[in-house]
Amino acid sequence: MNTLVDRYQQTLDYLFSFVDFSLVHTFQISADRFNLQRMRDFAHLLGDPQECYPIIHIAGTKGKGSVAALCASALQAAGYKVGLYTSPHLDDYAERIRVDGQNIPHETLITRVEELKPLIAAIPEITTFEITTALAFDHFARQGVDAAVIEVGLGGRLDATNIVTPLVSVITSLSYDHTQLLGDTLAKIAFEKAGIIKPGVPVVVYPQREEAQQVLQQVAKERNSSLIQVGHDILVQAVDHSLAGQTILLWQDSHTTDPVQKLRLSIPLLGQHQVWNAATAYTALITAAQHGLDISQDAIRDGFSRVQWPGRFEVLQPEPPVVLDCAHNRDSAYQLRLTLDEYYPGRPVVLLFGASEDKDIQGMFAELLPRVRELIAVKSFHPRAIAPSILQELAAPYQLPVTIIPEVVDAFAEARQRAGREALILVTGSIFVAAAVRIAWYKHQEG
């Protein structure tokens, strides 16, 4: 007799039997494999569930998950029933599809996949991500959500989520990632992300480098979409911070000097980049409010203060410090180093690092290794994970001790020995490496 655990694993095996671009070497993927028509056809067979509720749609290279979590938390605090679709996951595949913070139940996912198998079979070349996205849209409709926050998986223009017509589109921080697919310049990357901008739908934009900003402005103009610029239309200032979180001020009028006219918010997310992510989420919410999704400042304040988004400068233990971060490109590694210096200035660092082979590892090392005492190179379970021996070679110019311990859990145990009571352990380079350590940590805490 199959247990729930067995049946859930069988369901995941079925989902992963389709093409999953997140597990495929990038050089094996061509842009013409991405085709929104498959997604439109599949959603139509389901009755177009994505049209049943207002949506905030979020693209970007970095920060889109944090912005999505903040938006969803605030909407929930406002009394809405809220769907949240994000990827990838830290622990459980069901994390990708949530209603009011609760993962889709395993039993529900099993049952719905079984029901959908005949429809899935009717769509040639359908992918794992397309099926999962449709499952999310469908689950939200069946649960009767009042609103949904949808995070783009890859790019924007040809992403499976881009069949939605949202209440507001959001584009977070843009930097270099997936360059083989999205382009090798910020302008090309911005064009792909700008593909989520819909005619007449307002778009909220995180502060960008000029090359990317020009593209976003041009696309918004062509589509008659009002562009709301964080840092220009909405201003933000960090007030104070601690390991418990940080406090920020937000206001709209650049001439405002009266602190009473500024909205004071607290967020548990750490780092200067999260200040800007919070400002972006706030701007998205007030823009959505102007288009029919009523939400008060008090609800935003409450929701932001209670947001949970693990794996982003997550301090598992304050002393000696153990920090997890999902940084996986040069820009996010730079933000990680700034946050490290902000909260732990001068503290020695033992770095546990693993990454996918298509990432800018040299760029990440350029940001992190000058700040590191020693490196432990690991290999995650992910099919695209780079060999630790290559990490050792790439780290050679920095002339620091490098130890190869392929198994992540074994490497973490060794890092704790090496760090002693004086050094900080930093786990980063891949969400898969961070997830493996996080799971092991909490299993150990549970006894």
C-alpha angles and dihedrals in degrees: 000000000000116000123217088257091054094046092048091052090048089053091051090047088053093049091049091049087080124073109291109188091192088067098042124093106256094233088062093059125082124193092241089069087073110083124165092197091075090054093046091050093049094047090049090055086055092051095261095280091182088074093062099080140026115267139206105206118201130194131168144115097255134012099025092116092050091048090048092050092049093049093048093047092051093047090050090050087053089061099259124136100238135200118205123192118187139153149249108019131226102213115352130029088226089067087080092070115049137164116198089345095308121119117237104270114256091234091053092049092049093049095046094048089052090051092049098049095097091051092045089053089055093062112073116219094006113167135225091248093050091052092047092048091051090048089054094049090047095046092051091051093047091049091051097235117190092214140358134212110209123193119204114240102209129356109330115239095069099022116128091240091060095089088083126099101212134198088235134002122216130199116193130192114328123210139139116304134127086016093164088065106026101036139268098259131063089239092058092045091048090051091055092047091046087061088089091064107107127201110276094358115122117241125208114209130199114222107284139187112268095254092057095037093058092055093049092049092049094050092046090050093049090051095044090240120150110237116215111198120209108220091031110043092025119033126204137191130185111229105182142335143199135165087275092062142280139274124225139182122222129189140158107213113076089207094057113117098156108102089208089068091054122087113235116211135176123209129183091214113104132221137052091267089062089057088061092042089054091049089050092050091047091051091049091051097049089046090052088048089057088056100050108285100113114213129158130220088244091057091050090049092049096044095047092050091055101040117133121202110154126200095041107110085322113179105213092179128012098208122060083013122240113186129184124196132171095215110150108164136048096263093051090046088054091051089047092054091049090051091047091054091045095055103024107027112187095358113144113247132214105197121208104194137178130155146171115270095240094059126101094257094162089055092049091048090050089059100039112029098065085061095047131092095199140352130226109196117210140174121227123215090253115119092231095050114133120237114261089230089064090049087054091053093048090050094051096095090060093061097217129134112277124193123188115217107156098193109079097212092049090047091052091052089051092047090056090053093048095046096053111175099313106055132068120233112222119191115192150121098094139030087230093058092045090048093051092053093044093052092047091048095054093043088055091048090053089057 
